[in-house]
């Protein structure tokens, strides 16, 4: 969600009409993006300030209407509203006969095996995993979980116990269309590197790398 205001800011600046727009980032939390770490939150809000992006934080949304966002802390005038709700598990999960978390995600262990199941594994957003409260739902950790799940399934098929665990870490590049802000967090440290063009191109490279096998499979 952080990328949207930064991307719009970059776009309208390129078009030479930034002065015609007021951008407002609103969030029910006083410290949005806290999973990224306290330093990252401070850094991202500082970047918003540099870009003249206003904030409306710590007030729960009460509704959306034509021309405004209603919150418990007052209204925000708006011609265009971009809103991302909180995540829940897939709608069909309740019919799968597998244990679910309160949010509707499949309960899994550190090996990505669904609790109480035989040879059933989960990776990515559909699972609820043990770990710190900042454990992200994003493509990078989903690929780590998929690798662990695949390795453990192969072990299970030959009668061996699970051994692979996914690495608990968060790597995020907040892209602004021409620059990127790198945020990294694991169980020992957290840091954020300021906006630069290198991280924009790094994200483009990772996108190409992740999509390449899918494109190959599609054309096979």
C-alpha positions as YAML, in Angstrom:
chain: A
units: angstrom
residues:
- id: 1
  name: UNK
  ca: [0.00, 0.00, 0.00]
- id: 2
  name: UNK
  ca: [2.95, 2.34, 0.62]
- id: 3
  name: UNK
  ca: [3.85, 2.11, -3.05]
- id: 4
  name: UNK
  ca: [0.59, 3.66, -4.26]
- id: 5
  name: UNK
  ca: [1.05, 7.21, -2.91]
- id: 6
  name: UNK
  ca: [4.75, 7.22, -3.85]
- id: 7
  name: UNK
  ca: [3.96, 5.95, -7.35]
- id: 8
  name: UNK
  ca: [1.20, 8.50, -7.90]
- id: 9
  name: UNK
  ca: [3.48, 11.25, -6.63]
- id: 10
  name: UNK
  ca: [6.20, 10.25, -9.11]
- id: 11
  name: UNK
  ca: [3.72, 9.98, -11.99]
- id: 12
  name: UNK
  ca: [2.11, 13.41, -11.56]
- id: 13
  name: UNK
  ca: [5.52, 15.03, -11.05]
- id: 14
  name: UNK
  ca: [6.63, 13.55, -14.38]
- id: 15
  name: UNK
  ca: [3.50, 15.00, -15.94]
- id: 16
  name: UNK
  ca: [4.28, 18.43, -14.47]
- id: 17
  name: UNK
  ca: [1.03, 18.72, -12.53]
- id: 18
  name: UNK
  ca: [1.91, 17.68, -8.97]
- id: 19
  name: UNK
  ca: [0.74, 21.08, -7.70]
- id: 20
  name: UNK
  ca: [-2.82, 20.21, -8.77]
- id: 21
  name: UNK
  ca: [-3.08, 17.23, -6.43]
- id: 22
  name: UNK
  ca: [-3.19, 16.73, -2.67]
- id: 23
  name: UNK
  ca: [-2.17, 13.20, -1.70]
- id: 24
  name: UNK
  ca: [-3.26, 11.85, 1.70]
- id: 25
  name: UNK
  ca: [-2.15, 8.51, 3.16]
- id: 26
  name: UNK
  ca: [-4.74, 7.30, 5.69]
- id: 27
  name: UNK
  ca: [-4.50, 4.33, 8.03]
- id: 28
  name: UNK
  ca: [-6.29, 3.17, 11.16]
- id: 29
  name: UNK
  ca: [-2.94, 2.51, 12.84]
- id: 30
  name: UNK
  ca: [-0.87, 5.29, 14.35]
- id: 31
  name: UNK
  ca: [2.24, 3.49, 13.12]
- id: 32
  name: UNK
  ca: [1.31, 1.96, 9.75]
- id: 33
  name: UNK
  ca: [3.56, -0.81, 8.50]
- id: 34
  name: UNK
  ca: [4.77, -1.69, 11.99]
- id: 35
  name: UNK
  ca: [5.62, -5.20, 10.81]
- id: 36
  name: UNK
  ca: [8.45, -3.61, 8.86]
- id: 37
  name: UNK
  ca: [9.96, -2.37, 12.12]
- id: 38
  name: UNK
  ca: [9.84, 0.91, 14.03]
- id: 39
  name: UNK
  ca: [12.78, 2.39, 12.10]
- id: 40
  name: UNK
  ca: [11.13, 1.60, 8.79]
- id: 41
  name: UNK
  ca: [7.87, 3.26, 9.83]
- id: 42
  name: UNK
  ca: [9.71, 6.44, 10.80]
- id: 43
  name: UNK
  ca: [11.71, 6.34, 7.57]
- id: 44
  name: UNK
  ca: [8.71, 5.80, 5.30]
- id: 45
  name: UNK
  ca: [6.71, 8.58, 6.96]
- id: 46
  name: UNK
  ca: [9.75, 10.84, 6.57]
- id: 47
  name: UNK
  ca: [9.88, 10.00, 2.85]
- id: 48
  name: UNK
  ca: [6.18, 10.89, 2.58]
- id: 49
  name: UNK
  ca: [6.87, 14.23, 4.20]
- id: 50
  name: UNK
  ca: [9.65, 14.88, 1.69]
- id: 51
  name: UNK
  ca: [7.19, 14.16, -1.14]
- id: 52
  name: UNK
  ca: [4.52, 16.43, 0.38]
- id: 53
  name: UNK
  ca: [2.20, 13.47, 1.02]
- id: 54
  name: UNK
  ca: [-0.10, 14.30, 3.95]
- id: 55
  name: UNK
  ca: [-1.07, 11.63, 6.51]
- id: 56
  name: UNK
  ca: [-4.25, 10.87, 8.47]
- id: 57
  name: UNK
  ca: [-3.25, 8.20, 10.97]
- id: 58
  name: UNK
  ca: [-4.72, 6.46, 14.00]
- id: 59
  name: UNK
  ca: [-8.39, 6.83, 13.01]
- id: 60
  name: UNK
  ca: [-10.53, 3.88, 11.93]
- id: 61
  name: UNK
  ca: [-12.41, 4.32, 8.63]
- id: 62
  name: UNK
  ca: [-16.16, 4.68, 9.15]
- id: 63
  name: UNK
  ca: [-17.15, 4.63, 5.49]
- id: 64
  name: UNK
  ca: [-16.51, 5.83, 1.97]
- id: 65
  name: UNK
  ca: [-18.73, 8.27, 0.12]
- id: 66
  name: UNK
  ca: [-18.54, 10.29, -3.06]
- id: 67
  name: UNK
  ca: [-16.03, 13.03, -2.35]
- id: 68
  name: UNK
  ca: [-14.87, 11.93, 1.10]
- id: 69
  name: UNK
  ca: [-13.49, 9.31, 3.44]
- id: 70
  name: UNK
  ca: [-15.28, 9.20, 6.80]
- id: 71
  name: UNK
  ca: [-13.11, 8.26, 9.78]
- id: 72
  name: UNK
  ca: [-13.50, 8.37, 13.54]
- id: 73
  name: UNK
  ca: [-11.07, 11.30, 13.51]
- id: 74
  name: UNK
  ca: [-12.90, 13.36, 10.91]
- id: 75
  name: UNK
  ca: [-13.45, 13.38, 7.15]
- id: 76
  name: UNK
  ca: [-10.81, 13.40, 4.43]
- id: 77
  name: UNK
  ca: [-11.90, 15.05, 1.13]
- id: 78
  name: UNK
  ca: [-11.17, 12.75, -1.81]
- id: 79
  name: UNK
  ca: [-11.78, 12.47, -5.55]
- id: 80
  name: UNK
  ca: [-10.03, 9.09, -5.76]
- id: 81
  name: UNK
  ca: [-9.90, 6.56, -2.90]
- id: 82
  name: UNK
  ca: [-7.53, 3.58, -2.85]
- id: 83
  name: UNK
  ca: [-8.25, 1.19, 0.02]
- id: 84
  name: UNK
  ca: [-6.76, -2.19, 0.91]
- id: 85
  name: UNK
  ca: [-8.67, -4.21, 3.55]
- id: 86
  name: UNK
  ca: [-7.09, -6.67, 5.95]
- id: 87
  name: UNK
  ca: [-6.48, -10.22, 4.73]
- id: 88
  name: UNK
  ca: [-8.51, -13.31, 5.56]
- id: 89
  name: UNK
  ca: [-8.09, -16.90, 4.43]
- id: 90
  name: UNK
  ca: [-9.54, -18.21, 1.16]
- id: 91
  name: UNK
  ca: [-13.33, -18.51, 1.02]
- id: 92
  name: UNK
  ca: [-13.20, -22.26, 0.28]
- id: 93
  name: UNK
  ca: [-10.91, -23.08, 3.24]
- id: 94
  name: UNK
  ca: [-13.80, -23.86, 5.59]
- id: 95
  name: UNK
  ca: [-14.90, -26.67, 3.27]
- id: 96
  name: UNK
  ca: [-11.46, -28.32, 3.16]
- id: 97
  name: UNK
  ca: [-11.84, -30.15, 6.48]
- id: 98
  name: UNK
  ca: [-8.51, -28.84, 7.75]
- id: 99
  name: UNK
  ca: [-7.81, -26.82, 10.91]
- id: 100
  name: UNK
  ca: [-7.96, -23.05, 10.46]
- id: 101
  name: UNK
  ca: [-6.73, -20.05, 12.41]
- id: 102
  name: UNK
  ca: [-9.11, -17.36, 13.65]
- id: 103
  name: UNK
  ca: [-8.47, -15.47, 10.42]
- id: 104
  name: UNK
  ca: [-9.42, -18.44, 8.25]
- id: 105
  name: UNK
  ca: [-5.87, -19.50, 7.28]
- id: 106
  name: UNK
  ca: [-4.64, -23.10, 7.33]
- id: 107
  name: UNK
  ca: [-2.77, -23.79, 10.57]
- id: 108
  name: UNK
  ca: [0.74, -24.96, 9.82]
- id: 109
  name: UNK
  ca: [3.93, -25.78, 11.70]
- id: 110
  name: UNK
  ca: [7.46, -24.53, 11.06]
- id: 111
  name: UNK
  ca: [7.82, -27.23, 8.37]
- id: 112
  name: UNK
  ca: [4.75, -25.86, 6.53]
- id: 113
  name: UNK
  ca: [2.76, -29.00, 7.29]
- id: 114
  name: UNK
  ca: [-0.92, -28.40, 7.99]
- id: 115
  name: UNK
  ca: [-1.67, -29.30, 11.62]
- id: 116
  name: UNK
  ca: [-3.03, -32.81, 12.16]
- id: 117
  name: UNK
  ca: [-2.72, -33.75, 8.49]
- id: 118
  name: UNK
  ca: [-0.81, -36.39, 6.58]
- id: 119
  name: UNK
  ca: [1.26, -35.19, 3.60]
- id: 120
  name: UNK
  ca: [-0.64, -31.88, 3.38]
- id: 121
  name: UNK
  ca: [1.47, -28.74, 3.22]
- id: 122
  name: UNK
  ca: [0.78, -25.06, 2.69]
- id: 123
  name: UNK
  ca: [2.89, -22.15, 1.49]
- id: 124
  name: UNK
  ca: [2.24, -18.45, 1.13]
- id: 125
  name: UNK
  ca: [-0.74, -16.34, 2.09]
- id: 126
  name: UNK
  ca: [-3.17, -19.23, 2.72]
- id: 127
  name: UNK
  ca: [-1.21, -20.45, 5.75]
- id: 128
  name: UNK
  ca: [-0.86, -19.38, 9.37]
- id: 129
  name: UNK
  ca: [2.65, -20.15, 10.61]
- id: 130
  name: UNK
  ca: [4.48, -20.02, 13.94]
- id: 131
  name: UNK
  ca: [6.86, -17.11, 14.28]
- id: 132
  name: UNK
  ca: [7.11, -13.47, 15.34]
- id: 133
  name: UNK
  ca: [4.05, -11.21, 15.11]
- id: 134
  name: UNK
  ca: [5.68, -9.36, 12.20]
- id: 135
  name: UNK
  ca: [5.89, -12.50, 10.04]
- id: 136
  name: UNK
  ca: [4.94, -11.13, 6.61]
- id: 137
  name: UNK
  ca: [2.66, -12.35, 3.87]
- id: 138
  name: UNK
  ca: [4.65, -11.54, 0.75]
- id: 139
  name: UNK
  ca: [6.15, -13.20, -2.29]
- id: 140
  name: UNK
  ca: [9.67, -13.59, -0.89]
- id: 141
  name: UNK
  ca: [8.73, -15.56, 2.20]
- id: 142
  name: UNK
  ca: [6.10, -17.50, 0.22]
- id: 143
  name: UNK
  ca: [8.89, -18.81, -2.02]
- id: 144
  name: UNK
  ca: [10.91, -19.83, 1.07]
- id: 145
  name: UNK
  ca: [7.86, -21.61, 2.48]
- id: 146
  name: UNK
  ca: [7.19, -23.32, -0.85]
- id: 147
  name: UNK
  ca: [10.76, -24.64, -0.96]
- id: 148
  name: UNK
  ca: [10.48, -26.02, 2.59]
- id: 149
  name: UNK
  ca: [7.04, -27.52, 1.89]
- id: 150
  name: UNK
  ca: [8.27, -29.25, -1.30]
- id: 151
  name: UNK
  ca: [11.34, -30.68, 0.42]
- id: 152
  name: UNK
  ca: [9.28, -31.97, 3.34]
- id: 153
  name: UNK
  ca: [6.64, -33.49, 1.09]
- id: 154
  name: UNK
  ca: [9.33, -35.42, -0.80]
- id: 155
  name: UNK
  ca: [10.66, -36.69, 2.55]
- id: 156
  name: UNK
  ca: [7.16, -37.68, 3.66]
- id: 157
  name: UNK
  ca: [6.57, -39.65, 0.45]
- id: 158
  name: UNK
  ca: [9.52, -41.89, 1.31]
- id: 159
  name: UNK
  ca: [8.53, -42.24, 4.96]
- id: 160
  name: UNK
  ca: [10.99, -39.75, 6.43]
- id: 161
  name: UNK
  ca: [10.17, -36.97, 8.94]
- id: 162
  name: UNK
  ca: [10.09, -33.31, 7.95]
- id: 163
  name: UNK
  ca: [13.44, -31.55, 8.23]
- id: 164
  name: UNK
  ca: [13.28, -28.33, 6.20]
- id: 165
  name: UNK
  ca: [12.20, -25.05, 7.79]
- id: 166
  name: UNK
  ca: [11.63, -21.72, 6.09]
- id: 167
  name: UNK
  ca: [13.85, -18.78, 6.96]
- id: 168
  name: UNK
  ca: [11.99, -16.10, 8.92]
- id: 169
  name: UNK
  ca: [12.79, -12.80, 7.25]
- id: 170
  name: UNK
  ca: [11.17, -9.84, 5.55]
- id: 171
  name: UNK
  ca: [12.67, -8.23, 2.46]
- id: 172
  name: UNK
  ca: [10.66, -5.42, 0.96]
- id: 173
  name: UNK
  ca: [11.46, -2.87, -1.73]
- id: 174
  name: UNK
  ca: [8.93, -0.03, -1.71]
- id: 175
  name: UNK
  ca: [8.98, 1.06, -5.35]
- id: 176
  name: UNK
  ca: [8.21, 4.64, -6.41]
- id: 177
  name: UNK
  ca: [8.34, 4.00, -10.20]
- id: 178
  name: UNK
  ca: [11.88, 5.29, -10.54]
- id: 179
  name: UNK
  ca: [13.45, 4.59, -7.14]
- id: 180
  name: UNK
  ca: [13.15, 2.02, -4.38]
- id: 181
  name: UNK
  ca: [13.35, 1.98, -0.58]
- id: 182
  name: UNK
  ca: [14.78, -1.25, 0.86]
- id: 183
  name: UNK
  ca: [13.46, -2.62, 4.16]
- id: 184
  name: UNK
  ca: [14.97, -5.75, 5.73]
- id: 185
  name: UNK
  ca: [14.03, -7.55, 8.92]
- id: 186
  name: UNK
  ca: [14.83, -10.87, 10.55]
- id: 187
  name: UNK
  ca: [14.76, -12.12, 14.13]
- id: 188
  name: UNK
  ca: [18.03, -10.36, 14.97]
- id: 189
  name: UNK
  ca: [18.03, -7.04, 13.12]
- id: 190
  name: UNK
  ca: [16.04, -4.57, 11.08]
- id: 191
  name: UNK
  ca: [17.22, -1.80, 8.78]
- id: 192
  name: UNK
  ca: [16.02, 0.48, 6.03]
- id: 193
  name: UNK
  ca: [18.09, 1.98, 3.23]
- id: 194
  name: UNK
  ca: [17.05, 5.30, 1.69]
- id: 195
  name: UNK
  ca: [15.47, 5.74, -1.71]
- id: 196
  name: UNK
  ca: [17.74, 5.13, -4.70]
- id: 197
  name: UNK
  ca: [17.48, 4.05, -8.36]
- id: 198
  name: UNK
  ca: [19.42, 0.82, -7.77]
- id: 199
  name: UNK
  ca: [16.60, -0.69, -5.68]
- id: 200
  name: UNK
  ca: [14.02, 0.14, -8.36]
- id: 201
  name: UNK
  ca: [16.00, -1.86, -10.91]
- id: 202
  name: UNK
  ca: [16.68, -4.60, -8.34]
- id: 203
  name: UNK
  ca: [12.93, -5.04, -7.91]
- id: 204
  name: UNK
  ca: [12.45, -5.18, -11.67]
- id: 205
  name: UNK
  ca: [15.12, -7.90, -11.83]
- id: 206
  name: UNK
  ca: [13.52, -9.97, -9.07]
- id: 207
  name: UNK
  ca: [10.15, -9.64, -10.81]
- id: 208
  name: UNK
  ca: [11.72, -10.99, -14.03]
- id: 209
  name: UNK
  ca: [13.42, -13.78, -12.12]
- id: 210
  name: UNK
  ca: [10.25, -14.91, -10.34]
- id: 211
  name: UNK
  ca: [8.03, -14.73, -13.42]
- id: 212
  name: UNK
  ca: [10.47, -16.32, -15.86]
- id: 213
  name: UNK
  ca: [9.73, -19.97, -14.87]
- id: 214
  name: UNK
  ca: [5.98, -19.27, -15.03]
- id: 215
  name: UNK
  ca: [6.28, -17.76, -18.50]
- id: 216
  name: UNK
  ca: [8.40, -20.69, -19.66]
- id: 217
  name: UNK
  ca: [5.83, -23.17, -18.35]
- id: 218
  name: UNK
  ca: [2.99, -21.25, -20.07]
- id: 219
  name: UNK
  ca: [4.71, -21.43, -23.46]
- id: 220
  name: UNK
  ca: [5.94, -24.99, -23.08]
...
